[in-house]
Amino acid sequence: MTDFTVGDDCFRLDGKPVRLLSGALHYFRVHEAQWEHRLAMLAAMGLNCVETYVPWNLHEPREGEVRDVGALGRFLDAAGRAGLWAIVRPGPYICAEWENGGLPVWVTGRFGRRVRTRDAEYRAVVERWFRELLPQVVQRQVSRGGPVILVQAENEYGSYGSDAVYLEWLAGLLRQCGVTVPLFTSDGPEDHMLTGGSVPGLLATANFGSGAREGFEVLRRHQPRGPLMCMEFWCGWFDHWGAAPVLRDPEQAAGALREILECGASVNIYMAHGGTNFGGWAGANRSGPHQDESFQPTVTSYDYDAPVDEYGRATEKFRLFREVLEAYAEGPLPALPPEPVGLAGPVRVELAEWAGLGDVLEALGDPETESGVPPTFEELGVDRGLVRYRVAVPGPRQAYPLGASGLRDRAVVSVDGVRAGVLTEESGTLPEPVAGPAEVELWVESLGRVNYGPRLGEPKGVTGGVLHERQYLHGVRARGLRLGAFDAAGAVAAVPFGPVEAAAGAGDAGRTGLFRGTFTIEGIEGTTGASAASSASGASGASGAPGVPGVDHAGLELPGWTRGFVWVNGFCLGRYWSVGPQRTLYVPGPVLREGVNEVWVLELEDAGEPQVELGPGAPVEADAPGVVQP
């Protein structure tokens, strides 16, 4: 039986000192068929361990509907086959730039500010979830021949609260569920964070991107003994829609990594490979000293400027990190696996069919409700997606300003069927006043829930009301269109598509909706790649087995389109938005097929020409100017 312990000065494996050289790779941000390659890249970089979070909301989007918790176990098995140990961070809160910090909307909607506290009702749902999830971890602990050596209790709690009763209860729950490997906490190297987030008897670790000596000095004031570890070494950063990309100089990052190791510490590189926020699961942030100012939604790509890029390729940062880590390896490092090959292109996909947004809502939407005030997304049970609100302006009355108070996050508004404007949290009033009587329609989209700080769990939708001058308009009809509704097999077959030319003749209604087209991948020879030709046919269905030999990925672009979501063969790539900085959506090779492939584009604001483009994907090194992350 293997024994992994926390010693006074280092980690020990069967009594022998060991240093953890770990890298973050989230199983839910990488297609399962690509896990093996990405884990091999971590090993080739010189790492001996992989770390992953677990997003509760992905696995239980609605209370009692638990989905595929076995994915975590399969990933841990893959890590073991790759020769890597594993660190698991099960939450229940994870941050991770993930929707709602990983907490399901039915949890934050019900408990509000009671989440992440000692509240008995909140703890009860956490316990039920952990008892469902944790057998995947317990069965794979190192003492049972598996790869799991460490498990985290909560996540960066000191950045949020100070409920020691809750933290100690959670640590006890992990033990009750059978976790016997060492537990740990992780927080920023600041006194208030470490006092708020640490648990007596548990290893405390620090998260930072530079200044290792100073950071560990602060940690030592709170934890005089035990191994030093940077649980999140931020080697890059994430991007927000409408902002410049954030980059980090590879040599500077390699120097910061070297400093951590020179301190005798263990490290977890965050991220070693970032992957992608598929399915609209990207979170959001609030700027300002109290995270209560401008709203900043996170882009679909989670490349993170990591050493292994979104497409699975080694970057200059990878090469420099490998040089640093090689000095700490017990033997020669594994060779790099073959570099992933992209789809030969370009391929132009004609979107030959269209259905208006109203027709899509009729086919796939939830039932319509009517109430005095606009219900929030949480009250409607909508996690990711949009809600159509309809309300009447009584009349006759003169024209007054019309807007939405407490709007989160973006609404396309029509008055009597005519587009009247786009509202945001910062600009919540239409440019032109509205006279009555009139029928107002607001299509509101959630651009991602806040994943960090005191605004965690804030509701989405029209959280105040629809105002005409200073008067609330009551009697609101609301209907949700959840992204999850598109996932059910055959669901989109119920959408009444017509020829795309109908969109051009539909006026404002034709600027949004669901567009559909196909393309063909053919001429595969061996594993050298693929040649592809596009088809203008809008017919549904696809032939051939999933995956195309020799093709690891593709990149999809939508020039001229504004904002929405894309699916390839029913797999949701995530959100696109013309504000940038992201222009290309990552397409995992395993979702492609030899033969006919189908693309759906759900445009929510203003469609471009009815076509999209596929190619091999973005270059290894971004050439766009960016902000340098220290």
XYZ file of C-alpha atoms in Angstrom:
630
model
C 0.000 0.000 0.000
C 1.425 3.382 -1.033
C 1.409 6.091 1.623
C 1.495 9.798 0.733
C 1.944 12.158 3.672
C 2.651 15.776 4.574
C 5.952 15.962 6.443
C 7.420 18.805 8.480
C 9.472 20.042 5.538
C 8.288 18.177 2.430
C 5.799 15.729 0.978
C 6.687 12.085 1.463
C 5.808 9.004 -0.550
C 6.343 5.857 1.516
C 8.589 7.955 3.729
C 10.795 9.293 0.935
C 10.848 13.036 0.142
C 9.025 13.990 -3.051
C 8.410 17.291 -4.803
C 5.133 17.787 -6.653
C 5.582 19.275 -10.116
C 1.961 19.622 -11.132
C 0.006 21.237 -13.952
C -3.662 22.217 -14.107
C -5.717 20.543 -16.822
C -9.499 20.526 -16.379
C -11.134 17.399 -17.775
C -14.309 19.354 -18.570
C -12.459 21.835 -20.804
C -10.891 19.151 -23.012
C -12.715 16.629 -25.187
C -12.383 13.210 -23.569
C -10.844 11.671 -26.687
C -7.991 14.210 -26.361
C -7.181 13.654 -22.681
C -4.436 11.143 -23.422
C -2.529 13.490 -25.706
C -2.812 16.506 -23.410
C -1.698 14.483 -20.379
C 1.263 13.200 -22.375
C 2.172 16.828 -23.102
C 2.243 17.557 -19.368
C 4.532 14.611 -18.742
C 6.789 15.697 -21.594
C 7.044 19.180 -20.063
C 8.540 17.579 -16.954
C 5.502 17.354 -14.671
C 4.741 14.402 -12.406
C 1.210 15.430 -11.405
C -2.009 16.878 -12.846
C -4.613 18.992 -11.041
C -8.300 19.383 -11.851
C -11.362 21.117 -10.472
C -14.853 19.557 -10.496
C -17.766 21.802 -11.635
C -20.886 20.882 -9.678
C -23.194 22.771 -12.076
C -21.971 20.789 -15.081
C -22.847 17.514 -13.390
C -26.088 18.602 -11.690
C -27.578 21.497 -13.699
C -31.000 20.812 -12.160
C -31.556 19.445 -8.702
C -31.530 15.675 -8.751
C -30.438 15.435 -12.415
C -26.901 14.136 -11.853
C -24.990 13.592 -15.089
C -21.836 11.606 -15.797
C -19.908 12.008 -12.549
C -17.935 9.075 -13.923
C -16.099 11.519 -16.201
C -13.923 12.518 -13.249
C -13.031 8.884 -12.569
C -12.208 8.246 -16.210
C -9.941 11.298 -16.248
C -8.137 10.180 -13.103
C -7.652 6.750 -14.661
C -6.173 8.424 -17.741
C -3.814 10.425 -15.519
C -2.664 7.216 -13.872
C -1.998 5.599 -17.245
C 0.059 8.669 -18.181
C 2.239 8.125 -15.111
C 0.940 11.223 -13.309
C -0.314 11.707 -9.775
C -3.488 13.731 -9.381
C -4.713 16.606 -7.214
C -8.503 16.959 -7.037
C -10.262 20.194 -6.114
C -13.944 19.228 -5.791
C -15.290 22.533 -4.504
C -18.219 22.834 -4.009
C -17.101 26.290 -5.207
C -14.224 26.310 -7.704
C -14.009 29.822 -9.290
C -12.009 28.669 -12.358
C -13.504 31.456 -14.513
C -16.410 29.018 -14.806
C -20.124 29.876 -14.785
C -21.199 30.790 -11.215
C -17.903 29.480 -9.850
C -19.200 25.946 -10.390
C -22.230 26.346 -8.136
C -25.546 25.331 -9.755
C -28.044 28.157 -10.275
C -30.644 26.210 -8.334
C -28.297 26.409 -5.344
C -27.427 30.115 -5.532
C -30.986 30.993 -6.536
C -32.365 29.227 -3.468
C -29.781 30.118 -0.842
C -28.419 33.477 -2.058
C -25.874 34.906 0.369
C -26.137 31.763 2.523
C -23.965 29.786 0.078
C -20.445 29.015 1.257
C -21.497 29.374 4.905
C -22.510 27.162 7.835
C -26.203 27.414 6.797
C -27.751 24.001 7.478
C -29.860 23.822 4.313
C -26.918 24.754 2.101
C -24.700 22.218 3.823
C -27.339 19.528 3.281
C -27.270 19.880 -0.529
C -23.453 20.013 -0.506
C -23.332 16.804 1.506
C -25.731 15.040 -0.840
C -23.605 16.126 -3.839
C -20.308 15.104 -2.247
C -21.659 11.681 -1.353
C -22.592 11.277 -5.026
C -19.266 12.548 -6.371
C -16.536 11.519 -3.993
C -16.566 7.752 -4.596
C -14.891 8.629 -7.915
C -12.018 10.101 -5.888
C -11.959 7.708 -2.944
C -11.640 4.633 -5.156
C -8.615 6.174 -6.888
C -6.552 7.332 -3.930
C -2.895 6.444 -3.973
C -3.400 4.141 -0.982
C -5.684 2.049 -3.208
C -3.314 1.982 -6.152
C -4.711 5.077 -7.844
C -3.140 8.449 -8.681
C -4.945 10.779 -6.205
C -2.561 12.198 -3.604
C -4.188 15.465 -2.457
C -7.768 16.788 -2.159
C -8.698 20.431 -1.592
C -11.252 21.659 0.939
C -13.280 24.479 -0.717
C -11.300 26.949 -2.871
C -9.651 30.302 -2.143
C -12.155 30.759 0.658
C -10.146 33.579 2.219
C -10.937 35.726 -0.829
C -14.612 35.413 0.045
C -15.403 34.748 3.701
C -14.292 33.824 7.185
C -16.735 31.103 8.287
C -14.364 28.724 10.060
C -17.302 26.580 11.177
C -18.204 25.925 7.525
C -14.633 25.122 6.487
C -14.064 22.709 9.338
C -17.402 21.033 8.622
C -16.456 20.643 4.952
C -13.084 19.119 5.816
C -14.870 16.720 8.143
C -17.337 15.801 5.409
C -14.478 14.902 3.057
C -13.126 12.557 5.723
C -16.572 11.063 6.374
C -16.897 10.343 2.649
C -13.698 8.298 2.708
C -10.977 10.750 1.656
C -7.856 9.630 3.494
C -5.134 11.407 1.492
C -3.956 14.782 2.861
C -6.384 17.710 2.599
C -5.290 21.246 1.823
C -6.525 24.800 1.322
C -5.266 27.418 -1.131
C -5.385 31.212 -0.808
C -3.549 34.322 -1.834
C -0.405 35.033 0.232
C -2.050 37.784 2.265
C -2.812 37.755 5.978
C -6.562 38.290 5.667
C -6.891 35.590 3.004
C -4.864 33.020 4.914
C -6.662 33.698 8.199
C -10.033 33.490 6.467
C -9.341 30.421 4.345
C -7.067 28.152 6.397
C -8.218 25.202 8.499
C -6.242 23.972 11.539
C -4.558 20.687 10.747
C -4.802 21.100 6.969
C -1.906 22.054 4.727
C -2.179 25.686 3.585
C -0.851 26.554 0.124
C -0.482 29.871 -1.707
C -1.587 31.142 -5.116
C 0.421 33.760 -7.014
C 2.082 34.532 -10.331
C 5.372 36.029 -9.152
C 7.286 37.012 -6.039
C 7.690 33.484 -4.677
C 10.071 34.379 -1.861
C 7.797 37.101 -0.543
C 4.701 34.925 -0.948
C 6.213 31.982 0.905
C 7.437 34.310 3.659
C 3.826 35.321 4.316
C 2.704 31.677 4.190
C 5.378 30.709 6.731
C 4.011 33.271 9.208
C 0.762 31.307 9.207
C 2.225 27.811 8.772
C 5.716 27.497 10.305
C 6.123 23.849 9.273
C 5.095 21.705 6.352
C 5.963 21.665 2.663
C 5.780 24.916 0.731
C 3.575 24.798 -2.341
C 2.286 27.316 -4.857
C -1.038 25.676 -5.695
C -1.733 28.129 -8.513
C 1.297 29.522 -10.289
C -0.421 31.865 -12.748
C 1.756 31.484 -15.822
C -0.779 33.366 -17.972
C -4.262 34.812 -17.644
C -7.774 34.683 -19.085
C -9.484 37.116 -21.465
C -12.721 39.095 -21.363
C -15.031 39.947 -24.253
C -14.376 43.446 -25.546
C -10.944 43.768 -23.898
C -7.382 43.344 -25.133
C -5.944 39.823 -24.794
C -3.762 39.248 -21.736
C -0.333 37.745 -22.372
C 2.722 36.917 -20.288
C 6.287 36.990 -21.481
C 7.557 33.375 -21.632
C 11.016 34.161 -20.250
C 9.584 36.160 -17.363
C 7.152 33.324 -16.553
C 9.965 30.757 -16.707
C 12.002 32.888 -14.313
C 9.093 33.012 -11.860
C 8.759 29.217 -12.058
C 12.466 28.802 -11.420
C 12.201 31.021 -8.328
C 9.450 28.818 -6.856
C 11.559 25.710 -7.311
C 14.686 27.396 -5.924
C 12.694 27.977 -2.722
C 12.438 24.190 -2.408
C 8.707 24.359 -3.013
C 6.273 22.241 -4.976
C 4.213 23.878 -7.680
C 1.017 23.546 -9.669
C 1.232 25.446 -12.985
C -2.099 27.149 -13.609
C -2.842 26.457 -16.411
C -0.550 23.865 -17.991
C -3.228 23.433 -20.677
C -6.317 25.610 -20.466
C -8.660 24.187 -23.082
C -12.058 25.667 -23.934
C -15.239 26.860 -22.210
C -17.522 24.730 -24.356
C -21.302 24.950 -24.080
C -21.503 28.543 -22.859
C -19.995 27.652 -19.468
C -17.615 30.637 -19.333
C -18.001 32.778 -16.212
C -17.627 36.503 -15.658
C -16.005 38.999 -13.322
C -16.732 42.352 -11.758
C -13.996 44.974 -11.843
C -13.156 47.434 -9.108
C -11.834 47.091 -5.552
C -15.031 45.417 -4.338
C -15.962 43.608 -7.588
C -19.091 45.764 -7.736
C -18.389 47.800 -10.848
C -18.343 46.967 -14.565
C -19.366 43.523 -15.765
C -16.672 41.546 -17.621
C -17.764 38.281 -19.282
C -15.049 35.716 -20.024
C -14.405 34.540 -23.587
C -14.996 31.002 -24.829
C -11.308 30.177 -25.193
C -9.509 29.242 -21.988
C -6.127 29.152 -23.692
C -4.807 31.131 -20.683
C -1.560 31.820 -22.558
C -0.587 28.405 -21.169
C 2.521 26.437 -22.192
C 0.282 23.935 -24.027
C -2.042 26.088 -26.107
C -5.764 25.603 -26.733
C -4.960 23.452 -29.778
C -2.702 21.119 -27.785
C 0.553 22.472 -29.202
C 3.805 23.306 -27.452
C 4.567 27.031 -27.232
C 7.776 28.888 -26.499
C 6.621 28.975 -22.859
C 6.415 25.168 -22.949
C 9.981 24.884 -24.207
C 11.303 27.239 -21.518
C 9.335 25.526 -18.746
C 10.642 22.155 -19.906
C 14.202 23.461 -19.577
C 13.499 24.638 -16.018
C 11.728 21.434 -14.955
C 14.290 19.119 -16.543
C 16.771 20.078 -13.838
C 14.419 18.629 -11.216
C 13.557 15.413 -13.055
C 14.742 12.048 -11.764
C 15.636 10.917 -15.273
C 15.271 11.856 -18.933
C 11.963 13.524 -19.768
C 9.544 11.737 -22.084
C 9.555 12.770 -25.710
C 6.789 15.052 -26.906
C 3.853 13.255 -28.516
C 3.171 14.088 -32.181
C 1.961 17.653 -32.711
C -1.800 17.803 -33.313
C -2.822 18.272 -36.947
C -5.582 20.668 -37.923
C -8.226 20.275 -40.588
C -6.948 21.186 -44.032
C -8.837 24.186 -45.303
C -10.221 26.663 -45.684
C -13.736 25.223 -45.867
C -16.675 27.520 -46.493
C -19.935 26.244 -45.017
C -23.096 27.606 -46.589
C -25.921 27.977 -44.082
C -28.829 27.074 -46.320
C -31.629 26.939 -43.746
C -33.068 29.351 -41.173
C -35.699 29.472 -38.459
C -36.688 32.668 -36.684
C -35.923 33.050 -33.012
C -39.618 32.956 -32.156
C -40.027 29.637 -33.967
C -36.974 28.218 -32.195
C -38.475 29.271 -28.877
C -41.774 27.585 -29.769
C -39.956 24.335 -30.604
C -37.363 24.192 -27.828
C -38.400 26.719 -25.181
C -39.779 26.189 -21.715
C -43.444 26.970 -20.999
C -44.373 30.641 -20.826
C -45.205 32.113 -17.423
C -47.058 35.302 -16.519
C -46.482 37.310 -13.372
C -46.637 40.822 -12.048
C -42.899 41.396 -12.322
C -40.251 39.892 -14.605
C -39.004 36.569 -13.188
C -35.236 36.096 -13.054
C -33.428 33.348 -14.900
C -33.074 31.555 -11.569
C -36.812 31.681 -10.933
C -37.393 30.265 -14.416
C -34.761 27.534 -14.014
C -32.575 28.883 -16.843
C -28.840 28.500 -16.311
C -27.277 29.243 -19.710
C -29.294 30.737 -22.550
C -31.850 33.509 -22.885
C -35.330 34.580 -21.847
C -37.962 36.372 -23.885
C -39.924 38.900 -21.834
C -43.130 40.397 -23.250
C -45.053 43.262 -21.663
C -47.694 45.758 -22.830
C -47.446 49.534 -22.582
C -50.982 50.726 -21.760
C -52.475 53.518 -23.807
C -53.256 55.904 -25.065
C -50.313 57.772 -23.578
C -47.549 60.021 -24.856
C -44.068 58.826 -25.643
C -41.832 58.306 -22.610
C -38.389 56.720 -22.112
C -38.555 52.937 -21.821
C -35.900 50.771 -20.237
C -35.049 47.897 -17.930
C -33.711 48.314 -14.405
C -31.388 45.683 -12.978
C -30.706 44.230 -16.434
C -28.283 41.323 -16.550
C -26.863 41.152 -19.065
C -27.927 42.201 -22.581
C -31.338 42.625 -24.229
C -32.428 43.016 -27.852
C -35.673 45.016 -27.696
C -38.481 45.392 -30.205
C -41.580 47.580 -29.998
C -44.590 46.397 -31.990
C -42.301 44.023 -33.890
C -39.742 46.664 -34.906
C -36.164 46.555 -33.535
C -35.831 49.451 -31.073
C -32.353 48.920 -29.674
C -29.989 46.865 -27.552
C -29.900 47.436 -23.799
C -27.090 46.636 -21.388
C -26.487 47.008 -17.681
C -24.640 50.257 -18.347
C -27.116 51.559 -20.942
C -30.569 50.453 -19.867
C -32.862 52.883 -21.727
C -33.924 52.816 -25.384
C -32.616 55.676 -27.533
C -36.128 56.697 -28.628
C -39.167 57.148 -26.347
C -42.145 54.799 -26.679
C -45.823 55.817 -26.876
C -48.738 53.624 -25.803
C -50.429 51.375 -26.484
C -47.519 49.175 -27.572
C -46.230 45.618 -27.244
C -42.627 45.377 -26.015
C -40.415 42.307 -26.389
C -37.026 41.889 -24.703
C -34.730 38.964 -25.569
C -32.310 38.867 -22.641
C -29.129 36.770 -22.637
C -26.945 35.847 -19.698
C -23.348 36.413 -20.762
C -21.971 34.339 -17.894
C -22.399 34.412 -14.134
C -19.847 35.999 -11.824
C -17.371 33.393 -10.594
C -15.360 35.363 -8.034
C -15.936 37.867 -5.277
C -18.927 39.189 -3.314
C -21.196 39.308 -6.366
C -21.069 35.503 -6.704
C -24.529 34.091 -7.355
C -26.153 37.330 -8.510
C -29.350 36.629 -10.505
C -29.725 37.062 -14.259
C -32.438 38.559 -16.450
C -34.519 41.662 -15.711
C -33.876 41.712 -11.961
C -35.641 45.052 -11.380
C -38.409 45.748 -13.834
C -39.432 47.226 -17.177
C -39.951 50.963 -16.722
C -42.002 53.419 -18.799
C -40.898 56.805 -17.532
C -40.904 56.048 -13.758
C -43.791 53.559 -13.918
C -43.203 49.822 -13.709
C -44.966 47.819 -16.404
C -46.619 44.807 -14.803
C -48.153 41.672 -16.242
C -44.946 40.237 -17.734
C -44.912 37.062 -19.829
C -41.590 35.228 -19.784
C -40.260 32.152 -21.560
C -36.802 30.615 -21.310
C -34.680 29.086 -24.066
C -31.986 27.038 -22.372
C -28.826 26.063 -24.218
C -29.311 22.615 -22.749
C -32.480 22.237 -24.824
C -30.312 21.918 -27.941
C -28.379 18.986 -26.452
C -31.142 16.393 -26.515
C -30.802 13.962 -29.395
C -33.060 14.996 -32.243
C -34.320 18.127 -30.452
C -33.433 20.502 -33.290
C -35.406 18.320 -35.703
C -38.508 19.930 -34.196
C -37.431 23.397 -35.360
C -39.385 24.460 -38.510
C -36.494 25.405 -40.805
C -37.093 27.071 -44.128
C -34.777 28.360 -46.858
C -32.291 30.960 -45.654
C -33.680 33.406 -48.207
C -36.712 33.722 -45.927
C -34.532 35.467 -43.346
C -33.707 38.226 -45.806
C -37.407 38.863 -46.333
C -38.355 38.731 -42.671
C -37.185 42.233 -41.781
C -35.976 42.625 -38.194
C -37.028 39.051 -37.411
C -34.549 37.763 -39.976
C -31.590 39.334 -38.216
C -31.707 36.639 -35.526
C -32.534 32.943 -35.377
C -31.090 29.484 -35.919
C -29.136 28.927 -39.152
C -28.175 25.469 -40.388
C -25.843 24.082 -43.034
C -23.582 21.149 -43.825
C -20.095 20.452 -45.107
C -18.362 17.277 -46.194
C -14.988 15.897 -45.126
C -13.690 13.344 -47.601
C -10.590 11.919 -49.195
C -8.942 10.689 -45.991
C -5.806 8.692 -46.644
C -4.095 7.105 -43.665
C -3.551 9.557 -40.829
C -1.974 12.402 -42.719
C -4.950 14.720 -42.454
C -8.055 15.506 -44.451
C -9.135 17.423 -47.477
C -12.622 18.889 -47.254
C -15.233 20.378 -49.510
C -18.247 22.374 -48.412
C -21.800 21.548 -49.375
C -24.597 24.077 -49.748
C -27.171 21.517 -48.691
C -29.085 22.309 -45.516
C -30.352 18.769 -45.060
C -30.094 17.389 -41.562
C -28.198 14.278 -40.600
C -24.632 13.081 -40.922
C -22.902 9.901 -41.910
C -19.739 8.168 -40.877
C -18.187 7.370 -37.515
C -17.224 10.216 -35.147
C -13.731 11.564 -35.601
C -11.602 11.941 -38.711
C -8.305 10.011 -38.841
C -5.348 12.347 -38.475
C -7.421 15.445 -37.641
C -7.110 16.686 -34.060
C -8.924 19.994 -34.445
C -10.314 22.744 -36.610
C -10.980 26.445 -36.130
C -14.334 28.033 -36.967
C -14.813 31.714 -37.808
C -17.977 33.757 -38.383
C -16.973 36.955 -40.220
C -19.783 39.498 -40.163
C -21.818 37.759 -37.454
C -22.485 39.513 -34.151
C -23.244 37.354 -31.108
C -24.509 33.862 -30.403
C -23.573 30.190 -30.193
C -22.309 27.528 -32.608
C -22.752 23.754 -32.691
C -20.913 21.236 -34.881
C -22.648 17.856 -35.112
C -24.668 18.757 -32.035
C -21.593 19.686 -29.938
C -21.759 23.254 -28.598
C -18.473 25.038 -29.255
C -19.525 28.013 -27.117
C -20.230 31.703 -27.581
C -18.950 33.930 -30.380
C -19.066 37.737 -30.233
C -17.807 40.288 -32.719
C -16.434 42.559 -29.958
C -13.426 40.179 -29.741
C -10.686 39.589 -28.854
C -11.504 35.975 -29.754
C -12.244 35.472 -33.462
C -11.846 31.705 -33.886
C -13.743 28.984 -32.031
C -11.903 25.755 -31.296
C -13.462 22.624 -32.845
C -12.282 19.327 -31.282
C -11.383 16.834 -33.978
C -13.404 14.038 -32.321
C -16.683 15.875 -33.002
C -16.004 15.895 -36.755
C -17.047 13.047 -39.054
C -15.919 11.618 -42.321
C -18.738 12.457 -44.690
C -21.466 14.973 -43.918
C -21.132 17.320 -40.935
C -23.776 19.740 -39.680
C -23.367 23.280 -38.301
C -25.943 25.288 -36.351
C -25.500 28.990 -35.637
C -27.833 30.664 -33.131
C -27.527 34.393 -33.827
C -29.029 36.607 -31.132
C -28.364 40.094 -32.457
C -27.507 40.582 -36.125
C -26.640 37.828 -38.609
C -23.960 38.166 -41.257
C -23.827 36.505 -44.663
C -25.181 32.940 -44.339
C -21.833 31.170 -44.209
C -19.052 30.282 -41.789
C -15.461 29.226 -42.395
C -13.417 26.290 -41.063
C -9.688 25.932 -41.183
C -6.747 24.482 -39.254
C -7.135 26.955 -36.381
C -5.233 29.837 -34.860
C -1.416 30.005 -34.965
C 0.619 28.770 -32.011
C 1.668 32.275 -30.993
C -0.962 35.032 -30.928
C 0.048 37.996 -33.063
C -2.579 40.386 -31.661
C -1.337 43.144 -29.338
C -2.183 42.432 -25.740
C -1.800 43.481 -22.148
C 1.237 42.005 -20.427
C 0.322 40.154 -17.238
C 2.979 40.545 -14.520
